[in-house]
Amino acid sequence: MKRTTLAAIALAVTAGLGLTGCAGAAGPAEPQAAEGKTRLTVSVWNYEGTPEFKALFDSYEAANPTIDIEPVDILADDYPQKVTTMLAGGDTTDVLTMKNVIDYSRYANNGQLQEINSVVDKLGKDNLAGTDAFNIDGKYFAAPYRQDFWLLYYNKDLFKAAGIEDPKDLTWEKYTEIAKKLSTEAGGKKTYGTYHHIWRSTVQAIAAAQNGADQNSGDYGFMEDQYNTALDLQKSGATLDFGTAKSQKTSYRTMFESGQAAMMPMGTWYIAGILQAKKDGKTNVNWGLAPMPQKNDDGKVTTFGSPTAFAVNKNATHSDEAKKFIEWAAGEEGAKAISKIGVVPALQNDSITAEYFKLDGMPTDDLSKKAFTPDTTELEMPVSDKSAATDKILNQEHDLIMVGERSVSDGIAEMGKRVTSEVLGK
């Protein structure tokens, strides 16, 4: 397996653009697959630090010895922009990893992805969590291979030391109460009752999910209670304040793995990270999982999440092989490959879930298992050609509210005003 970096792609694109005016000129030479094999290129981010890609590619090559997968490696922070640039330049990478549904919607609506309804039909729409996110007027241009959703991580030892029961059936009110009780300071060391990362989804997406609201609507009154909760936790010192977390680029992993936070709402993708940290001896935190706190105490659990998917580039060199890879990656064998390293697959069934909880270091208590079965998982952001522009505005206003430059009511009003005018054109 070879690995192509963005520097190589940039060189190839530049060379190609420079030759477009010369009829018959040869383009840049592409890396070749091993003799007798088909070279399948797949765009990824931070290949060395994202073990699911290697797990999938190694397993697929083992099962398909005539395929040589070449990851096209891109920095995570640069990924959306780089893929956008690649597609605009006519890049021929075969498989494109869809990091989020906002980018997917843009690429699909721009006609830059191939329809793969046949693949989705073979896999079965009802078998894959998150498939609906890729439905655009009855057509599918990607298939999810993993489905992350948000739940609550907690430090069992800190709960036990404080004499507090494990966090089951929490409302946001009860969650706030517990967070304040768990916040302590001794010998100059602060332990926070919880940690809320700086992403807007920590407030806005959960508010939308638990209120059945649309983040593209231009009406954001449904966010008020969640913002008041977040600011109350911050003001009381039960969580690290937003301004400090952002300016210092605080790592949520460090906050939890060092024992600085007793609780932390976060996505299931972090499970693989903390399992590896425990294995490497980088943390000794005794951790568990619990369902996300809820708006209501009716016993139902609603959270939000986002699928990660594979799509076929409109200009793919090997379209048929790309479709076969996606069918495998999103199916039973791909699900087993990533489950083994703690990544939650989109394909959900009892056998895969049972194997997941056999992972070394995985908490096996009933509460942790319950956290894996929310009643409803709403999409983190709607699939729409308006989502990218809305997301930018909501991010900007979120920051202003969290640092106190706008009141909750003024910030929500400004969100609505801007989205209605700048995005919805009303």
Coordinates of C-alpha atoms in Angstrom, one line a residue:
M1 CA 0.0 0.0 0.0
K2 CA 1.4 3.4 -1.1
R3 CA 0.4 6.8 0.3
T4 CA 0.0 9.9 -1.8
T5 CA 0.2 13.3 0.0
L6 CA -1.5 16.5 -1.0
A7 CA 1.9 17.9 -2.1
A8 CA 2.0 15.3 -4.8
I9 CA -1.5 16.0 -5.9
A10 CA -0.8 19.7 -6.0
L11 CA 2.2 19.1 -8.2
A12 CA 0.2 16.9 -10.5
V13 CA -2.7 19.4 -10.7
T14 CA -0.3 22.3 -11.4
A15 CA 1.5 20.3 -14.0
G16 CA -1.7 19.3 -15.6
L17 CA -3.0 22.9 -15.7
G18 CA 0.2 24.0 -17.2
L19 CA -0.2 21.6 -20.1
T20 CA -3.8 22.1 -21.0
G21 CA -2.9 24.4 -23.8
C22 CA -0.6 21.9 -25.4
A23 CA -2.5 19.4 -27.6
G24 CA -1.2 15.9 -27.1
A25 CA 1.0 16.8 -24.2
A26 CA 1.5 14.0 -21.7
G27 CA 0.2 14.6 -18.1
P28 CA 2.2 13.8 -15.0
A29 CA 3.0 10.2 -14.4
E30 CA 0.8 8.6 -11.8
P31 CA 2.2 6.1 -9.2
Q32 CA 1.6 2.6 -10.4
A33 CA 0.0 -0.3 -8.6
A34 CA 2.0 -3.5 -8.1
E35 CA 2.1 -5.7 -11.2
G36 CA -1.2 -7.3 -12.0
K37 CA -3.1 -5.2 -9.5
T38 CA -5.6 -2.4 -9.9
R39 CA -4.6 0.8 -8.1
L40 CA -7.6 2.2 -6.2
T41 CA -7.1 5.7 -4.7
V42 CA -9.0 6.9 -1.7
S43 CA -9.0 10.3 -0.1
V44 CA -8.4 10.3 3.7
W45 CA -7.3 12.7 6.4
N46 CA -4.4 12.2 8.8
Y47 CA -3.8 8.6 7.7
E48 CA -1.3 7.8 10.4
G49 CA -3.5 9.1 13.2
T50 CA -6.8 7.7 11.9
P51 CA -6.5 3.9 12.3
E52 CA -9.9 3.1 10.8
F53 CA -8.5 3.8 7.3
K54 CA -5.6 1.4 7.7
A55 CA -7.9 -1.2 9.2
L56 CA -10.3 -1.0 6.3
F57 CA -7.6 -0.9 3.6
D58 CA -5.5 -3.8 4.9
S59 CA -8.6 -6.0 5.4
Y60 CA -9.9 -5.2 1.9
E61 CA -6.6 -5.9 0.2
A62 CA -6.3 -9.2 2.1
A63 CA -9.8 -10.1 0.8
N64 CA -9.1 -8.8 -2.7
P65 CA -5.5 -9.5 -3.7
T66 CA -5.9 -7.9 -7.1
I67 CA -6.5 -4.4 -5.5
D68 CA -3.8 -2.1 -4.3
I69 CA -5.3 0.8 -2.3
E70 CA -3.4 4.1 -2.3
P71 CA -4.5 6.6 0.4
V72 CA -4.5 10.2 -0.7
D73 CA -3.5 11.7 2.6
I74 CA -4.7 15.2 3.6
L75 CA -4.4 17.2 6.8
A76 CA -7.7 17.0 8.8
D77 CA -8.1 20.7 9.1
D78 CA -7.5 21.2 5.4
Y79 CA -9.6 18.3 4.2
P80 CA -12.9 20.0 3.1
Q81 CA -11.1 22.8 1.2
K82 CA -8.5 20.5 -0.4
V83 CA -11.2 18.0 -1.6
T84 CA -13.2 21.0 -3.0
T85 CA -10.1 22.2 -4.9
M86 CA -9.3 18.7 -6.1
L87 CA -12.8 18.2 -7.5
A88 CA -12.8 21.7 -9.1
G89 CA -9.5 20.8 -10.9
G90 CA -10.8 17.5 -12.4
D91 CA -9.0 15.2 -9.9
T92 CA -9.5 11.5 -10.6
T93 CA -9.2 10.0 -7.1
D94 CA -11.5 7.0 -7.1
V95 CA -13.1 7.1 -3.7
L96 CA -13.8 10.2 -1.7
T97 CA -14.3 10.0 2.1
M98 CA -17.2 12.3 3.1
K99 CA -16.2 13.8 6.4
N100 CA -19.6 15.4 7.0
V101 CA -22.9 15.7 5.3
I102 CA -22.5 19.5 4.7
D103 CA -19.6 18.9 2.3
Y104 CA -21.4 15.8 0.8
S105 CA -24.5 17.9 0.0
R106 CA -22.4 20.5 -1.8
Y107 CA -20.4 18.0 -3.9
A108 CA -23.5 15.9 -4.8
N109 CA -25.5 19.0 -5.8
N110 CA -22.6 20.2 -7.9
G111 CA -22.7 17.0 -9.8
Q112 CA -19.2 15.9 -8.7
L113 CA -20.2 12.5 -7.3
Q114 CA -21.5 9.4 -9.0
E115 CA -25.0 8.0 -8.1
I116 CA -24.5 4.7 -6.2
N117 CA -28.2 3.6 -5.6
S118 CA -27.2 0.1 -6.7
V119 CA -24.7 -0.1 -3.8
V120 CA -27.1 1.3 -1.2
D121 CA -29.9 -1.1 -2.4
K122 CA -27.6 -4.1 -2.0
L123 CA -26.6 -3.1 1.5
G124 CA -30.2 -2.3 2.5
K125 CA -31.2 1.2 3.6
D126 CA -32.6 -0.1 6.8
N127 CA -29.4 -1.8 7.8
L128 CA -27.2 1.2 7.9
A129 CA -27.5 4.0 10.5
G130 CA -27.4 7.4 8.9
T131 CA -28.3 6.4 5.3
D132 CA -31.2 8.9 5.2
A133 CA -28.6 11.7 5.4
F134 CA -27.4 10.8 1.9
N135 CA -30.8 10.7 0.3
I136 CA -31.1 13.5 -2.2
D137 CA -34.5 13.3 -4.0
G138 CA -34.3 9.5 -4.0
K139 CA -30.7 9.3 -5.2
Y140 CA -27.7 8.3 -3.1
F141 CA -24.2 9.6 -3.9
A142 CA -22.5 8.0 -0.9
A143 CA -22.9 5.2 1.6
P144 CA -22.0 5.5 5.3
Y145 CA -19.5 3.1 6.8
R146 CA -19.5 4.6 10.3
Q147 CA -22.1 6.3 12.4
D148 CA -21.0 8.4 15.3
F149 CA -23.4 9.8 17.9
W150 CA -23.0 11.8 21.1
L151 CA -23.2 10.4 24.6
L152 CA -21.7 11.1 28.0
Y153 CA -18.2 10.0 29.1
Y154 CA -17.7 10.0 32.9
N155 CA -14.9 9.3 35.4
K156 CA -16.2 6.5 37.7
D157 CA -13.6 7.2 40.4
L158 CA -14.5 10.8 40.7
F159 CA -18.2 9.9 41.0
K160 CA -17.4 7.3 43.7
A161 CA -15.1 9.7 45.6
A162 CA -17.9 12.3 45.7
G163 CA -20.5 9.7 46.8
I164 CA -22.6 10.3 43.7
E165 CA -24.4 7.5 41.8
D166 CA -23.4 6.8 38.2
P167 CA -25.1 9.3 35.8
K168 CA -28.2 7.4 34.6
D169 CA -31.5 9.0 33.4
L170 CA -30.1 12.5 33.6
T171 CA -32.0 15.7 32.6
W172 CA -29.9 18.7 31.9
E173 CA -31.0 20.2 35.2
K174 CA -29.8 17.1 37.1
Y175 CA -26.6 17.1 35.0
T176 CA -25.8 20.7 35.9
E177 CA -26.4 19.9 39.6
I178 CA -24.0 17.0 39.6
A179 CA -21.4 18.9 37.6
K180 CA -21.3 21.6 40.2
K181 CA -21.0 19.1 43.1
L182 CA -18.1 17.4 41.3
S183 CA -16.1 20.6 40.8
T184 CA -13.3 20.8 43.3
E185 CA -10.0 22.6 43.9
A186 CA -7.2 21.3 46.1
G187 CA -3.5 22.2 46.2
G188 CA -4.0 24.6 43.3
K189 CA -5.4 21.9 41.1
K190 CA -8.9 22.4 39.6
T191 CA -11.1 19.5 38.8
Y192 CA -14.1 20.4 36.7
G193 CA -17.5 18.7 37.1
T194 CA -17.7 18.5 33.3
Y195 CA -16.1 19.8 30.1
H196 CA -17.9 21.3 27.1
H197 CA -15.8 21.6 24.1
I198 CA -15.9 24.8 22.0
W199 CA -17.8 23.3 19.0
R200 CA -21.2 24.9 18.4
S201 CA -22.8 21.5 18.2
T202 CA -22.2 21.0 21.9
V203 CA -25.0 23.5 22.4
Q204 CA -26.8 24.0 19.1
A205 CA -27.0 20.5 17.7
I206 CA -28.3 18.9 20.9
A207 CA -30.8 21.7 21.2
A208 CA -32.1 21.0 17.7
A209 CA -32.2 17.3 18.2
Q210 CA -34.1 17.4 21.5
N211 CA -36.5 20.0 20.3
G212 CA -37.2 18.6 16.9
A213 CA -35.9 21.8 15.3
D214 CA -34.3 22.7 12.0
Q215 CA -30.9 24.5 12.1
N216 CA -31.5 25.9 8.6
S217 CA -34.9 27.5 9.6
G218 CA -33.7 31.0 10.6
D219 CA -35.7 30.6 13.9
Y220 CA -33.4 29.7 16.8
G221 CA -35.5 30.3 19.9
F222 CA -35.2 26.6 20.7
M223 CA -31.5 27.1 21.6
E224 CA -32.1 29.4 24.5
D225 CA -32.4 26.8 27.3
Q226 CA -29.3 25.0 26.1
Y227 CA -27.2 28.2 26.0
N228 CA -28.4 29.2 29.5
T229 CA -27.3 25.7 30.7
A230 CA -23.9 26.1 29.1
L231 CA -23.3 29.6 30.4
D232 CA -24.5 28.6 33.9
L233 CA -22.0 25.8 34.0
Q234 CA -19.3 28.2 32.8
K235 CA -20.2 31.0 35.3
S236 CA -20.2 28.6 38.2
G237 CA -16.8 27.2 37.4
A238 CA -18.2 23.7 36.7
T239 CA -16.5 23.7 33.3
L240 CA -13.5 25.4 31.8
D241 CA -14.7 28.7 30.3
F242 CA -15.0 28.9 26.5
G243 CA -12.6 31.8 26.0
T244 CA -9.8 29.9 27.8
A245 CA -10.5 26.7 26.0
K246 CA -10.5 28.4 22.6
S247 CA -7.5 30.6 23.1
Q248 CA -5.4 27.8 24.6
K249 CA -6.6 25.3 22.0
T250 CA -7.6 23.0 24.8
S251 CA -7.7 19.3 23.9
Y252 CA -10.9 17.6 25.1
R253 CA -8.9 14.4 25.3
T254 CA -6.4 15.9 27.7
M255 CA -9.2 17.3 29.9
F256 CA -10.8 13.9 30.3
E257 CA -7.8 11.6 30.2
S258 CA -5.9 13.7 32.8
G259 CA -8.8 13.6 35.2
Q260 CA -9.5 17.3 35.0
A261 CA -13.1 16.7 34.0
A262 CA -15.5 14.3 35.7
M263 CA -17.9 14.3 32.8
M264 CA -17.8 15.2 29.1
P265 CA -20.4 15.1 26.3
M266 CA -18.6 13.8 23.2
G267 CA -19.0 11.6 20.2
T268 CA -18.4 7.9 20.0
W269 CA -15.3 8.4 17.8
Y270 CA -13.4 9.2 21.1
I271 CA -13.8 5.6 22.3
A272 CA -11.1 4.4 19.9
G273 CA -8.9 7.2 21.2
I274 CA -9.3 6.5 24.9
L275 CA -8.9 2.8 24.4
Q276 CA -5.6 3.4 22.6
A277 CA -4.5 5.9 25.3
K278 CA -5.2 3.3 28.0
K279 CA -3.4 0.6 26.0
D280 CA -0.3 2.9 25.6
G281 CA -0.3 3.8 29.3
K282 CA -1.0 7.4 28.7
T283 CA -4.0 7.5 31.0
N284 CA -5.3 5.6 34.0
V285 CA -8.8 7.1 34.0
N286 CA -11.5 4.6 35.1
W287 CA -14.2 5.6 32.5
G288 CA -17.7 4.7 31.6
L289 CA -20.4 5.8 29.2
A290 CA -23.9 7.1 29.9
P291 CA -26.7 8.4 27.7
M292 CA -26.7 12.1 26.8
P293 CA -28.7 14.2 29.3
Q294 CA -32.2 15.0 28.2
K295 CA -34.6 17.9 28.0
N296 CA -37.4 15.7 29.4
D297 CA -37.5 12.9 32.0
D298 CA -39.8 10.6 29.9
G299 CA -37.2 7.9 29.7
K300 CA -36.5 8.4 26.0
V301 CA -33.0 9.2 24.8
T302 CA -32.5 11.6 21.9
T303 CA -29.1 12.6 20.8
F304 CA -27.4 13.7 17.6
G305 CA -24.7 12.3 15.3
S306 CA -23.1 12.3 12.0
P307 CA -22.3 9.5 9.6
T308 CA -19.0 9.2 7.7
A309 CA -19.3 7.8 4.2
F310 CA -17.5 6.9 1.0
A311 CA -18.5 8.3 -2.4
V312 CA -17.3 7.7 -5.9
N313 CA -15.7 10.6 -7.7
K314 CA -17.5 11.6 -10.9
N315 CA -14.1 11.5 -12.6
A316 CA -12.9 8.3 -10.9
T317 CA -10.4 6.2 -12.9
H318 CA -11.8 2.9 -11.5
S319 CA -15.6 3.5 -10.9
D320 CA -16.6 -0.2 -10.7
E321 CA -13.8 -1.1 -8.3
A322 CA -14.7 2.0 -6.2
K323 CA -18.3 0.8 -5.9
K324 CA -17.2 -2.7 -4.9
F325 CA -14.9 -1.2 -2.2
I326 CA -17.8 0.9 -0.8
E327 CA -20.2 -2.0 -0.7
W328 CA -17.6 -4.0 1.2
A329 CA -16.6 -1.2 3.6
A330 CA -20.2 -0.4 4.5
G331 CA -21.1 -4.0 4.8
E332 CA -20.5 -6.8 7.4
E333 CA -16.8 -7.2 6.7
G334 CA -16.0 -3.5 6.8
A335 CA -18.0 -3.2 10.0
K336 CA -16.0 -6.0 11.7
A337 CA -12.7 -4.4 10.6
I338 CA -13.4 -1.1 12.2
S339 CA -15.2 -2.5 15.3
K340 CA -12.0 -4.2 16.3
I341 CA -10.3 -0.9 16.8
G342 CA -13.2 0.8 18.7
V343 CA -14.9 2.6 15.8
V344 CA -18.7 2.5 15.6
P345 CA -19.8 1.1 12.2
A346 CA -22.9 2.3 10.4
L347 CA -24.0 -1.3 10.1
Q348 CA -25.7 -2.2 13.4
N349 CA -26.7 -5.7 14.5
D350 CA -26.5 -7.7 17.7
S351 CA -23.4 -9.7 16.8
I352 CA -21.4 -6.5 15.9
T353 CA -22.4 -4.8 19.1
A354 CA -21.5 -7.8 21.2
E355 CA -18.1 -8.0 19.6
Y356 CA -17.6 -4.3 20.1
F357 CA -18.1 -4.6 23.9
K358 CA -15.5 -7.4 24.0
L359 CA -12.7 -4.9 23.1
D360 CA -9.9 -4.8 25.6
G361 CA -10.5 -1.9 28.0
M362 CA -14.1 -1.3 26.9
P363 CA -16.5 -0.7 29.9
T364 CA -19.0 -3.5 30.0
D365 CA -21.5 -2.3 32.7
D366 CA -25.2 -2.0 31.8
L367 CA -25.2 1.8 31.8
S368 CA -22.4 1.9 29.2
K369 CA -24.3 -0.6 27.0
K370 CA -27.5 1.4 27.4
A371 CA -25.6 4.5 26.1
F372 CA -25.1 2.6 22.9
T373 CA -28.8 2.3 22.2
P374 CA -30.3 5.8 22.0
D375 CA -34.0 5.9 21.0
T376 CA -33.4 8.6 18.4
T377 CA -30.2 9.9 16.7
E378 CA -30.9 13.1 14.8
L379 CA -28.5 14.4 12.1
E380 CA -26.0 16.9 13.4
M381 CA -26.7 19.3 10.5
P382 CA -29.4 18.9 7.8
V383 CA -28.5 17.9 4.3
S384 CA -29.1 21.0 2.3
D385 CA -27.4 23.3 -0.1
K386 CA -27.9 26.0 2.6
S387 CA -26.2 24.1 5.4
A388 CA -22.6 25.3 4.7
A389 CA -23.5 29.0 4.7
T390 CA -25.8 28.5 7.8
D391 CA -23.1 26.6 9.6
K392 CA -20.6 29.5 9.1
I393 CA -23.1 32.0 10.6
L394 CA -24.1 29.8 13.5
N395 CA -20.4 29.3 14.4
Q396 CA -19.7 33.0 14.5
E397 CA -22.6 33.8 16.7
H398 CA -22.0 30.9 19.0
D399 CA -18.5 32.2 19.7
L400 CA -19.9 35.7 20.6
I401 CA -22.5 34.3 22.9
M402 CA -20.0 32.0 24.7
V403 CA -17.4 34.7 25.4
G404 CA -20.1 37.1 26.6
E405 CA -20.0 39.6 23.7
R406 CA -23.6 39.0 23.0
S407 CA -26.4 38.0 25.3
V408 CA -28.2 34.8 24.6
S409 CA -31.3 36.6 23.3
D410 CA -29.3 39.0 21.2
G411 CA -27.2 36.3 19.8
I412 CA -30.1 34.1 18.9
A413 CA -31.9 37.1 17.3
E414 CA -28.7 37.9 15.2
M415 CA -28.5 34.3 14.1
G416 CA -32.0 34.4 12.8
K417 CA -31.6 37.8 11.2
R418 CA -28.4 36.8 9.3
V419 CA -29.5 33.3 8.2
T420 CA -32.9 34.7 7.0
S421 CA -31.2 37.4 5.0
E422 CA -27.8 35.9 3.9
V423 CA -28.9 32.3 3.4
L424 CA -32.6 32.1 2.9
G425 CA -32.8 35.4 0.9
K426 CA -35.9 36.6 2.7

